[in-house]
Amino acid sequence: NIHAGGIVWAGPYLHIAATSRGFVTARVDDIMRVPGDDEHPDRFGLEGSTLHSFGHRYVLPVRFTYRAYTDQGHEKLRYSFLSLDRRSAPPALIAGEYAFQRDATTRLARYPLDPQTWQLAVGDDGFSRPLAVDEGGVRQMQGAVIAGGRYHVTVSHGPWMPGTVWSGQPGSMRERRWALPMGPEDLSYWPSTDRLWSLTEHPRRRWIVAMDRSFFD
């Protein structure tokens, strides 16, 4: 039972944001066809020899859980959204924090991925430590991606106001108001077309949107 605020497909794995819990990882090839149960769409799990799956015909088990952790005296990072930076060496997983309250943190973090496994690179102690943690995000961030050497961040203003894109380096980003429809969520970057992609969340206002990255230079 997680918010699933963002999903990254890296190699054979799906990494799924789980807010204060960290994130969970599933292997795409593990997807299974199950009987489904249209009579009990509110049930999940095994009951005797019957498998309930909220009525769904396919399920994807979680293989790993990356638990959020921090040293004493520091606030745990909230994994509100995720994205993939393929052009860094090694490739990196980008995570960031949604914050509505003014005193909440708006951090952006980059974690190294093992290019052989596409899972987080870990030290000898079993912990994965970020390459960088930047404090200079913006409030109400819904998604972030690195493209053209800079961050691009979506910000939502609710179901009625158009969304905003901020771009630049953390702490000195420039705002482009009304760059997106209302309710923008995560971002993805398609290098061969130099386009940013996003999607929106509100019922009856759900779009998939492409933007020229150069517009935000």
JSON list of C-alpha atoms in Angstrom, two decimals:
[
{"chain": "A", "resi": 1, "resn": "ASN", "atom": "CA", "xyz": [0.00, 0.00, 0.00]},
{"chain": "A", "resi": 2, "resn": "ILE", "atom": "CA", "xyz": [2.17, 2.86, -1.34]},
{"chain": "A", "resi": 3, "resn": "HIS", "atom": "CA", "xyz": [1.57, 6.09, -3.20]},
{"chain": "A", "resi": 4, "resn": "ALA", "atom": "CA", "xyz": [3.63, 5.00, -6.25]},
{"chain": "A", "resi": 5, "resn": "GLY", "atom": "CA", "xyz": [4.40, 8.62, -7.08]},
{"chain": "A", "resi": 6, "resn": "GLY", "atom": "CA", "xyz": [6.88, 7.73, -9.81]},
{"chain": "A", "resi": 7, "resn": "ILE", "atom": "CA", "xyz": [8.15, 4.77, -11.82]},
{"chain": "A", "resi": 8, "resn": "VAL", "atom": "CA", "xyz": [11.50, 4.22, -13.54]},
{"chain": "A", "resi": 9, "resn": "TRP", "atom": "CA", "xyz": [12.06, 1.37, -16.01]},
{"chain": "A", "resi": 10, "resn": "ALA", "atom": "CA", "xyz": [15.80, 0.62, -15.94]},
{"chain": "A", "resi": 11, "resn": "GLY", "atom": "CA", "xyz": [17.06, -2.54, -17.62]},
{"chain": "A", "resi": 12, "resn": "PRO", "atom": "CA", "xyz": [14.80, -5.40, -16.51]},
{"chain": "A", "resi": 13, "resn": "TYR", "atom": "CA", "xyz": [13.52, -3.58, -13.41]},
{"chain": "A", "resi": 14, "resn": "LEU", "atom": "CA", "xyz": [10.75, -1.18, -12.43]},
{"chain": "A", "resi": 15, "resn": "HIS", "atom": "CA", "xyz": [11.68, 1.08, -9.52]},
{"chain": "A", "resi": 16, "resn": "ILE", "atom": "CA", "xyz": [8.55, 2.49, -7.84]},
{"chain": "A", "resi": 17, "resn": "ALA", "atom": "CA", "xyz": [8.59, 5.48, -5.46]},
{"chain": "A", "resi": 18, "resn": "ALA", "atom": "CA", "xyz": [7.16, 4.77, -2.01]},
{"chain": "A", "resi": 19, "resn": "THR", "atom": "CA", "xyz": [7.51, 8.19, -0.30]},
{"chain": "A", "resi": 20, "resn": "SER", "atom": "CA", "xyz": [8.85, 7.89, 3.28]},
{"chain": "A", "resi": 21, "resn": "ARG", "atom": "CA", "xyz": [9.41, 4.15, 2.90]},
{"chain": "A", "resi": 22, "resn": "GLY", "atom": "CA", "xyz": [11.97, 4.52, 0.10]},
{"chain": "A", "resi": 23, "resn": "PHE", "atom": "CA", "xyz": [11.13, 2.63, -3.08]},
{"chain": "A", "resi": 24, "resn": "VAL", "atom": "CA", "xyz": [10.35, -0.88, -4.22]},
{"chain": "A", "resi": 25, "resn": "THR", "atom": "CA", "xyz": [11.62, -2.81, -7.23]},
{"chain": "A", "resi": 26, "resn": "ALA", "atom": "CA", "xyz": [9.93, -5.37, -9.45]},
{"chain": "A", "resi": 27, "resn": "ARG", "atom": "CA", "xyz": [11.38, -7.36, -12.35]},
{"chain": "A", "resi": 28, "resn": "VAL", "atom": "CA", "xyz": [9.31, -6.88, -15.50]},
{"chain": "A", "resi": 29, "resn": "ASP", "atom": "CA", "xyz": [9.73, -10.53, -16.57]},
{"chain": "A", "resi": 30, "resn": "ASP", "atom": "CA", "xyz": [7.99, -11.63, -13.35]},
{"chain": "A", "resi": 31, "resn": "ILE", "atom": "CA", "xyz": [4.60, -10.45, -14.60]},
{"chain": "A", "resi": 32, "resn": "MET", "atom": "CA", "xyz": [2.04, -13.25, -14.17]},
{"chain": "A", "resi": 33, "resn": "ARG", "atom": "CA", "xyz": [-1.34, -14.06, -15.67]},
{"chain": "A", "resi": 34, "resn": "VAL", "atom": "CA", "xyz": [-3.82, -14.87, -12.90]},
{"chain": "A", "resi": 35, "resn": "PRO", "atom": "CA", "xyz": [-7.46, -15.96, -13.04]},
{"chain": "A", "resi": 36, "resn": "GLY", "atom": "CA", "xyz": [-8.82, -12.66, -11.77]},
{"chain": "A", "resi": 37, "resn": "ASP", "atom": "CA", "xyz": [-11.95, -12.51, -9.67]},
{"chain": "A", "resi": 38, "resn": "ASP", "atom": "CA", "xyz": [-14.65, -10.19, -10.92]},
{"chain": "A", "resi": 39, "resn": "GLU", "atom": "CA", "xyz": [-16.92, -11.17, -8.04]},
{"chain": "A", "resi": 40, "resn": "HIS", "atom": "CA", "xyz": [-14.50, -9.87, -5.37]},
{"chain": "A", "resi": 41, "resn": "PRO", "atom": "CA", "xyz": [-12.68, -6.81, -6.81]},
{"chain": "A", "resi": 42, "resn": "ASP", "atom": "CA", "xyz": [-11.99, -5.58, -3.25]},
{"chain": "A", "resi": 43, "resn": "ARG", "atom": "CA", "xyz": [-9.92, -8.62, -2.18]},
{"chain": "A", "resi": 44, "resn": "PHE", "atom": "CA", "xyz": [-6.22, -9.38, -2.56]},
{"chain": "A", "resi": 45, "resn": "GLY", "atom": "CA", "xyz": [-4.14, -12.43, -1.58]},
{"chain": "A", "resi": 46, "resn": "LEU", "atom": "CA", "xyz": [-4.61, -16.16, -1.17]},
{"chain": "A", "resi": 47, "resn": "GLU", "atom": "CA", "xyz": [-7.76, -17.52, 0.43]},
{"chain": "A", "resi": 48, "resn": "GLY", "atom": "CA", "xyz": [-7.49, -21.29, 0.54]},
{"chain": "A", "resi": 49, "resn": "SER", "atom": "CA", "xyz": [-6.80, -22.26, -3.08]},
{"chain": "A", "resi": 50, "resn": "THR", "atom": "CA", "xyz": [-8.32, -19.05, -4.48]},
{"chain": "A", "resi": 51, "resn": "LEU", "atom": "CA", "xyz": [-6.16, -16.11, -5.52]},
{"chain": "A", "resi": 52, "resn": "HIS", "atom": "CA", "xyz": [-7.70, -12.65, -5.27]},
{"chain": "A", "resi": 53, "resn": "SER", "atom": "CA", "xyz": [-6.02, -9.79, -7.17]},
{"chain": "A", "resi": 54, "resn": "PHE", "atom": "CA", "xyz": [-8.46, -6.87, -6.90]},
{"chain": "A", "resi": 55, "resn": "GLY", "atom": "CA", "xyz": [-10.04, -8.27, -10.07]},
{"chain": "A", "resi": 56, "resn": "HIS", "atom": "CA", "xyz": [-6.91, -7.76, -12.18]},
{"chain": "A", "resi": 57, "resn": "ARG", "atom": "CA", "xyz": [-5.80, -10.35, -14.72]},
{"chain": "A", "resi": 58, "resn": "TYR", "atom": "CA", "xyz": [-2.07, -9.64, -14.33]},
{"chain": "A", "resi": 59, "resn": "VAL", "atom": "CA", "xyz": [0.11, -9.06, -11.26]},
{"chain": "A", "resi": 60, "resn": "LEU", "atom": "CA", "xyz": [3.75, -8.04, -10.87]},
{"chain": "A", "resi": 61, "resn": "PRO", "atom": "CA", "xyz": [5.39, -9.13, -7.60]},
{"chain": "A", "resi": 62, "resn": "VAL", "atom": "CA", "xyz": [7.83, -6.88, -5.76]},
{"chain": "A", "resi": 63, "resn": "ARG", "atom": "CA", "xyz": [11.33, -8.38, -5.62]},
{"chain": "A", "resi": 64, "resn": "PHE", "atom": "CA", "xyz": [13.24, -5.85, -3.52]},
{"chain": "A", "resi": 65, "resn": "THR", "atom": "CA", "xyz": [12.56, -3.01, -1.11]},
{"chain": "A", "resi": 66, "resn": "TYR", "atom": "CA", "xyz": [15.02, -0.14, -0.71]},
{"chain": "A", "resi": 67, "resn": "ARG", "atom": "CA", "xyz": [14.28, 1.28, 2.72]},
{"chain": "A", "resi": 68, "resn": "ALA", "atom": "CA", "xyz": [14.81, 4.99, 3.33]},
{"chain": "A", "resi": 69, "resn": "TYR", "atom": "CA", "xyz": [17.46, 5.55, 5.99]},
{"chain": "A", "resi": 70, "resn": "THR", "atom": "CA", "xyz": [19.46, 8.45, 7.36]},
{"chain": "A", "resi": 71, "resn": "ASP", "atom": "CA", "xyz": [21.89, 9.18, 10.13]},
{"chain": "A", "resi": 72, "resn": "GLN", "atom": "CA", "xyz": [20.51, 10.32, 13.45]},
{"chain": "A", "resi": 73, "resn": "GLY", "atom": "CA", "xyz": [19.62, 14.00, 13.51]},
{"chain": "A", "resi": 74, "resn": "HIS", "atom": "CA", "xyz": [18.78, 14.18, 9.80]},
{"chain": "A", "resi": 75, "resn": "GLU", "atom": "CA", "xyz": [15.38, 13.94, 8.14]},
{"chain": "A", "resi": 76, "resn": "LYS", "atom": "CA", "xyz": [14.78, 10.97, 5.85]},
{"chain": "A", "resi": 77, "resn": "LEU", "atom": "CA", "xyz": [14.40, 11.79, 2.18]},
{"chain": "A", "resi": 78, "resn": "ARG", "atom": "CA", "xyz": [10.85, 11.43, 0.86]},
{"chain": "A", "resi": 79, "resn": "TYR", "atom": "CA", "xyz": [10.78, 9.54, -2.43]},
{"chain": "A", "resi": 80, "resn": "SER", "atom": "CA", "xyz": [7.91, 11.41, -4.04]},
{"chain": "A", "resi": 81, "resn": "PHE", "atom": "CA", "xyz": [9.05, 10.82, -7.64]},
{"chain": "A", "resi": 82, "resn": "LEU", "atom": "CA", "xyz": [11.83, 9.13, -9.62]},
{"chain": "A", "resi": 83, "resn": "SER", "atom": "CA", "xyz": [13.55, 9.50, -12.97]},
{"chain": "A", "resi": 84, "resn": "LEU", "atom": "CA", "xyz": [16.54, 8.03, -14.81]},
{"chain": "A", "resi": 85, "resn": "ASP", "atom": "CA", "xyz": [19.70, 9.84, -15.91]},
{"chain": "A", "resi": 86, "resn": "ARG", "atom": "CA", "xyz": [21.22, 7.57, -18.58]},
{"chain": "A", "resi": 87, "resn": "ARG", "atom": "CA", "xyz": [23.91, 10.03, -19.67]},
{"chain": "A", "resi": 88, "resn": "SER", "atom": "CA", "xyz": [25.79, 10.21, -16.37]},
{"chain": "A", "resi": 89, "resn": "ALA", "atom": "CA", "xyz": [28.61, 7.76, -15.69]},
{"chain": "A", "resi": 90, "resn": "PRO", "atom": "CA", "xyz": [27.51, 5.60, -13.97]},
{"chain": "A", "resi": 91, "resn": "PRO", "atom": "CA", "xyz": [23.81, 6.03, -14.81]},
{"chain": "A", "resi": 92, "resn": "ALA", "atom": "CA", "xyz": [21.87, 7.56, -11.95]},
{"chain": "A", "resi": 93, "resn": "LEU", "atom": "CA", "xyz": [18.48, 7.37, -10.32]},
{"chain": "A", "resi": 94, "resn": "ILE", "atom": "CA", "xyz": [16.99, 10.80, -9.57]},
{"chain": "A", "resi": 95, "resn": "ALA", "atom": "CA", "xyz": [14.67, 11.13, -6.57]},
{"chain": "A", "resi": 96, "resn": "GLY", "atom": "CA", "xyz": [12.95, 14.19, -5.17]},
{"chain": "A", "resi": 97, "resn": "GLU", "atom": "CA", "xyz": [10.49, 15.47, -2.59]},
{"chain": "A", "resi": 98, "resn": "TYR", "atom": "CA", "xyz": [7.03, 16.90, -3.04]},
{"chain": "A", "resi": 99, "resn": "ALA", "atom": "CA", "xyz": [6.40, 19.57, -0.40]},
{"chain": "A", "resi": 100, "resn": "PHE", "atom": "CA", "xyz": [3.23, 21.55, 0.18]},
{"chain": "A", "resi": 101, "resn": "GLN", "atom": "CA", "xyz": [3.99, 23.03, 3.61]},
{"chain": "A", "resi": 102, "resn": "ARG", "atom": "CA", "xyz": [6.43, 25.94, 3.58]},
{"chain": "A", "resi": 103, "resn": "ASP", "atom": "CA", "xyz": [8.71, 24.38, 6.19]},
{"chain": "A", "resi": 104, "resn": "ALA", "atom": "CA", "xyz": [9.01, 21.02, 4.37]},
{"chain": "A", "resi": 105, "resn": "THR", "atom": "CA", "xyz": [12.24, 20.10, 2.61]},
{"chain": "A", "resi": 106, "resn": "THR", "atom": "CA", "xyz": [12.48, 20.15, -1.21]},
{"chain": "A", "resi": 107, "resn": "ARG", "atom": "CA", "xyz": [15.56, 18.03, -1.83]},
{"chain": "A", "resi": 108, "resn": "LEU", "atom": "CA", "xyz": [16.77, 16.38, -5.03]},
{"chain": "A", "resi": 109, "resn": "ALA", "atom": "CA", "xyz": [19.08, 13.37, -4.85]},
{"chain": "A", "resi": 110, "resn": "ARG", "atom": "CA", "xyz": [21.10, 11.32, -7.36]},
{"chain": "A", "resi": 111, "resn": "TYR", "atom": "CA", "xyz": [21.94, 7.69, -6.65]},
{"chain": "A", "resi": 112, "resn": "PRO", "atom": "CA", "xyz": [24.43, 5.63, -8.69]},
{"chain": "A", "resi": 113, "resn": "LEU", "atom": "CA", "xyz": [23.06, 2.63, -10.54]},
{"chain": "A", "resi": 114, "resn": "ASP", "atom": "CA", "xyz": [25.10, -0.47, -11.31]},
{"chain": "A", "resi": 115, "resn": "PRO", "atom": "CA", "xyz": [25.14, -0.54, -15.15]},
{"chain": "A", "resi": 116, "resn": "GLN", "atom": "CA", "xyz": [25.36, -4.34, -15.10]},
{"chain": "A", "resi": 117, "resn": "THR", "atom": "CA", "xyz": [22.30, -4.94, -12.95]},
{"chain": "A", "resi": 118, "resn": "TRP", "atom": "CA", "xyz": [20.40, -1.58, -13.12]},
{"chain": "A", "resi": 119, "resn": "GLN", "atom": "CA", "xyz": [19.95, -1.73, -9.36]},
{"chain": "A", "resi": 120, "resn": "LEU", "atom": "CA", "xyz": [21.37, 0.76, -6.87]},
{"chain": "A", "resi": 121, "resn": "ALA", "atom": "CA", "xyz": [25.12, 0.49, -6.39]},
{"chain": "A", "resi": 122, "resn": "VAL", "atom": "CA", "xyz": [25.85, -0.39, -2.75]},
{"chain": "A", "resi": 123, "resn": "GLY", "atom": "CA", "xyz": [28.90, -0.21, -0.55]},
{"chain": "A", "resi": 124, "resn": "ASP", "atom": "CA", "xyz": [30.49, -3.02, 1.45]},
{"chain": "A", "resi": 125, "resn": "ASP", "atom": "CA", "xyz": [28.10, -2.23, 4.32]},
{"chain": "A", "resi": 126, "resn": "GLY", "atom": "CA", "xyz": [25.04, -2.84, 2.13]},
{"chain": "A", "resi": 127, "resn": "PHE", "atom": "CA", "xyz": [24.00, 0.83, 2.01]},
{"chain": "A", "resi": 128, "resn": "SER", "atom": "CA", "xyz": [23.54, 2.93, -1.11]},
{"chain": "A", "resi": 129, "resn": "ARG", "atom": "CA", "xyz": [24.62, 6.54, -0.67]},
{"chain": "A", "resi": 130, "resn": "PRO", "atom": "CA", "xyz": [23.66, 9.39, -2.97]},
{"chain": "A", "resi": 131, "resn": "LEU", "atom": "CA", "xyz": [26.16, 10.96, -5.34]},
{"chain": "A", "resi": 132, "resn": "ALA", "atom": "CA", "xyz": [24.64, 14.32, -4.37]},
{"chain": "A", "resi": 133, "resn": "VAL", "atom": "CA", "xyz": [21.77, 15.76, -2.35]},
{"chain": "A", "resi": 134, "resn": "ASP", "atom": "CA", "xyz": [20.69, 19.26, -3.35]},
{"chain": "A", "resi": 135, "resn": "GLU", "atom": "CA", "xyz": [18.53, 21.38, -1.06]},
{"chain": "A", "resi": 136, "resn": "GLY", "atom": "CA", "xyz": [17.48, 23.83, -3.77]},
{"chain": "A", "resi": 137, "resn": "GLY", "atom": "CA", "xyz": [14.33, 22.26, -5.18]},
{"chain": "A", "resi": 138, "resn": "VAL", "atom": "CA", "xyz": [11.01, 24.10, -5.37]},
{"chain": "A", "resi": 139, "resn": "ARG", "atom": "CA", "xyz": [7.72, 23.65, -3.53]},
{"chain": "A", "resi": 140, "resn": "GLN", "atom": "CA", "xyz": [5.09, 21.30, -4.99]},
{"chain": "A", "resi": 141, "resn": "MET", "atom": "CA", "xyz": [7.56, 19.48, -7.23]},
{"chain": "A", "resi": 142, "resn": "GLN", "atom": "CA", "xyz": [5.83, 16.56, -8.95]},
{"chain": "A", "resi": 143, "resn": "GLY", "atom": "CA", "xyz": [8.66, 15.30, -11.14]},
{"chain": "A", "resi": 144, "resn": "ALA", "atom": "CA", "xyz": [12.26, 16.07, -12.08]},
{"chain": "A", "resi": 145, "resn": "VAL", "atom": "CA", "xyz": [14.68, 14.98, -14.78]},
{"chain": "A", "resi": 146, "resn": "ILE", "atom": "CA", "xyz": [18.20, 16.00, -15.83]},
{"chain": "A", "resi": 147, "resn": "ALA", "atom": "CA", "xyz": [18.53, 16.97, -19.51]},
{"chain": "A", "resi": 148, "resn": "GLY", "atom": "CA", "xyz": [20.99, 19.22, -21.27]},
{"chain": "A", "resi": 149, "resn": "GLY", "atom": "CA", "xyz": [23.09, 19.44, -18.11]},
{"chain": "A", "resi": 150, "resn": "ARG", "atom": "CA", "xyz": [20.32, 20.95, -15.98]},
{"chain": "A", "resi": 151, "resn": "TYR", "atom": "CA", "xyz": [17.33, 19.95, -13.91]},
{"chain": "A", "resi": 152, "resn": "HIS", "atom": "CA", "xyz": [13.80, 20.32, -15.28]},
{"chain": "A", "resi": 153, "resn": "VAL", "atom": "CA", "xyz": [11.05, 20.18, -12.65]},
{"chain": "A", "resi": 154, "resn": "THR", "atom": "CA", "xyz": [7.25, 20.10, -12.95]},
{"chain": "A", "resi": 155, "resn": "VAL", "atom": "CA", "xyz": [5.09, 21.94, -10.42]},
{"chain": "A", "resi": 156, "resn": "SER", "atom": "CA", "xyz": [1.34, 21.48, -10.04]},
{"chain": "A", "resi": 157, "resn": "HIS", "atom": "CA", "xyz": [-1.08, 24.23, -8.99]},
{"chain": "A", "resi": 158, "resn": "GLY", "atom": "CA", "xyz": [-4.12, 22.03, -8.48]},
{"chain": "A", "resi": 159, "resn": "PRO", "atom": "CA", "xyz": [-6.86, 20.77, -10.83]},
{"chain": "A", "resi": 160, "resn": "TRP", "atom": "CA", "xyz": [-7.81, 24.18, -12.28]},
{"chain": "A", "resi": 161, "resn": "MET", "atom": "CA", "xyz": [-4.56, 26.12, -12.82]},
{"chain": "A", "resi": 162, "resn": "PRO", "atom": "CA", "xyz": [-1.97, 25.27, -15.51]},
{"chain": "A", "resi": 163, "resn": "GLY", "atom": "CA", "xyz": [1.28, 23.71, -14.35]},
{"chain": "A", "resi": 164, "resn": "THR", "atom": "CA", "xyz": [4.76, 25.18, -14.29]},
{"chain": "A", "resi": 165, "resn": "VAL", "atom": "CA", "xyz": [8.21, 24.01, -15.37]},
{"chain": "A", "resi": 166, "resn": "TRP", "atom": "CA", "xyz": [11.31, 25.15, -13.49]},
{"chain": "A", "resi": 167, "resn": "SER", "atom": "CA", "xyz": [14.74, 24.60, -15.06]},
{"chain": "A", "resi": 168, "resn": "GLY", "atom": "CA", "xyz": [18.35, 25.19, -14.09]},
{"chain": "A", "resi": 169, "resn": "GLN", "atom": "CA", "xyz": [20.55, 24.18, -11.20]},
{"chain": "A", "resi": 170, "resn": "PRO", "atom": "CA", "xyz": [19.07, 23.57, -7.74]},
{"chain": "A", "resi": 171, "resn": "GLY", "atom": "CA", "xyz": [18.81, 26.84, -5.87]},
{"chain": "A", "resi": 172, "resn": "SER", "atom": "CA", "xyz": [18.78, 28.99, -9.02]},
{"chain": "A", "resi": 173, "resn": "MET", "atom": "CA", "xyz": [16.06, 27.56, -11.24]},
{"chain": "A", "resi": 174, "resn": "ARG", "atom": "CA", "xyz": [14.03, 29.72, -13.61]},
{"chain": "A", "resi": 175, "resn": "GLU", "atom": "CA", "xyz": [10.25, 29.45, -13.72]},
{"chain": "A", "resi": 176, "resn": "ARG", "atom": "CA", "xyz": [8.19, 28.99, -16.90]},
{"chain": "A", "resi": 177, "resn": "ARG", "atom": "CA", "xyz": [4.59, 29.54, -15.88]},
{"chain": "A", "resi": 178, "resn": "TRP", "atom": "CA", "xyz": [1.69, 27.89, -17.70]},
{"chain": "A", "resi": 179, "resn": "ALA", "atom": "CA", "xyz": [4.04, 25.58, -19.59]},
{"chain": "A", "resi": 180, "resn": "LEU", "atom": "CA", "xyz": [1.87, 22.52, -18.86]},
{"chain": "A", "resi": 181, "resn": "PRO", "atom": "CA", "xyz": [-1.80, 21.60, -18.41]},
{"chain": "A", "resi": 182, "resn": "MET", "atom": "CA", "xyz": [-3.18, 21.39, -14.88]},
{"chain": "A", "resi": 183, "resn": "GLY", "atom": "CA", "xyz": [-1.88, 18.61, -12.64]},
{"chain": "A", "resi": 184, "resn": "PRO", "atom": "CA", "xyz": [1.49, 17.68, -14.22]},
{"chain": "A", "resi": 185, "resn": "GLU", "atom": "CA", "xyz": [3.28, 14.71, -12.70]},
{"chain": "A", "resi": 186, "resn": "ASP", "atom": "CA", "xyz": [6.58, 12.97, -13.51]},
{"chain": "A", "resi": 187, "resn": "LEU", "atom": "CA", "xyz": [9.02, 13.84, -16.27]},
{"chain": "A", "resi": 188, "resn": "SER", "atom": "CA", "xyz": [10.99, 11.73, -18.72]},
{"chain": "A", "resi": 189, "resn": "TYR", "atom": "CA", "xyz": [13.62, 12.73, -21.29]},
{"chain": "A", "resi": 190, "resn": "TRP", "atom": "CA", "xyz": [13.93, 11.31, -24.83]},
{"chain": "A", "resi": 191, "resn": "PRO", "atom": "CA", "xyz": [17.47, 12.24, -25.93]},
{"chain": "A", "resi": 192, "resn": "SER", "atom": "CA", "xyz": [17.16, 11.39, -29.65]},
{"chain": "A", "resi": 193, "resn": "THR", "atom": "CA", "xyz": [14.31, 13.90, -30.03]},
{"chain": "A", "resi": 194, "resn": "ASP", "atom": "CA", "xyz": [15.51, 16.31, -27.30]},
{"chain": "A", "resi": 195, "resn": "ARG", "atom": "CA", "xyz": [12.02, 16.30, -25.84]},
{"chain": "A", "resi": 196, "resn": "LEU", "atom": "CA", "xyz": [10.66, 16.23, -22.32]},
{"chain": "A", "resi": 197, "resn": "TRP", "atom": "CA", "xyz": [7.55, 14.15, -21.67]},
{"chain": "A", "resi": 198, "resn": "SER", "atom": "CA", "xyz": [5.06, 14.48, -18.84]},
{"chain": "A", "resi": 199, "resn": "LEU", "atom": "CA", "xyz": [1.53, 13.43, -17.96]},
{"chain": "A", "resi": 200, "resn": "THR", "atom": "CA", "xyz": [-1.29, 14.91, -15.90]},
{"chain": "A", "resi": 201, "resn": "GLU", "atom": "CA", "xyz": [-3.26, 13.36, -13.06]},
{"chain": "A", "resi": 202, "resn": "HIS", "atom": "CA", "xyz": [-6.76, 14.80, -12.60]},
{"chain": "A", "resi": 203, "resn": "PRO", "atom": "CA", "xyz": [-9.84, 12.88, -13.81]},
{"chain": "A", "resi": 204, "resn": "ARG", "atom": "CA", "xyz": [-11.17, 14.13, -17.15]},
{"chain": "A", "resi": 205, "resn": "ARG", "atom": "CA", "xyz": [-8.02, 16.25, -17.45]},
{"chain": "A", "resi": 206, "resn": "ARG", "atom": "CA", "xyz": [-5.46, 13.56, -18.21]},
{"chain": "A", "resi": 207, "resn": "TRP", "atom": "CA", "xyz": [-3.03, 14.21, -21.04]},
{"chain": "A", "resi": 208, "resn": "ILE", "atom": "CA", "xyz": [0.38, 12.98, -22.18]},
{"chain": "A", "resi": 209, "resn": "VAL", "atom": "CA", "xyz": [2.48, 16.00, -23.13]},
{"chain": "A", "resi": 210, "resn": "ALA", "atom": "CA", "xyz": [5.73, 16.47, -25.12]},
{"chain": "A", "resi": 211, "resn": "MET", "atom": "CA", "xyz": [7.85, 19.62, -24.86]},
{"chain": "A", "resi": 212, "resn": "ASP", "atom": "CA", "xyz": [10.95, 20.80, -26.71]},
{"chain": "A", "resi": 213, "resn": "ARG", "atom": "CA", "xyz": [13.71, 20.88, -24.11]},
{"chain": "A", "resi": 214, "resn": "SER", "atom": "CA", "xyz": [15.43, 23.82, -25.84]},
{"chain": "A", "resi": 215, "resn": "PHE", "atom": "CA", "xyz": [12.43, 26.02, -24.95]},
{"chain": "A", "resi": 216, "resn": "PHE", "atom": "CA", "xyz": [13.67, 25.99, -21.36]},
{"chain": "A", "resi": 217, "resn": "ASP", "atom": "CA", "xyz": [17.32, 26.93, -22.09]}
]
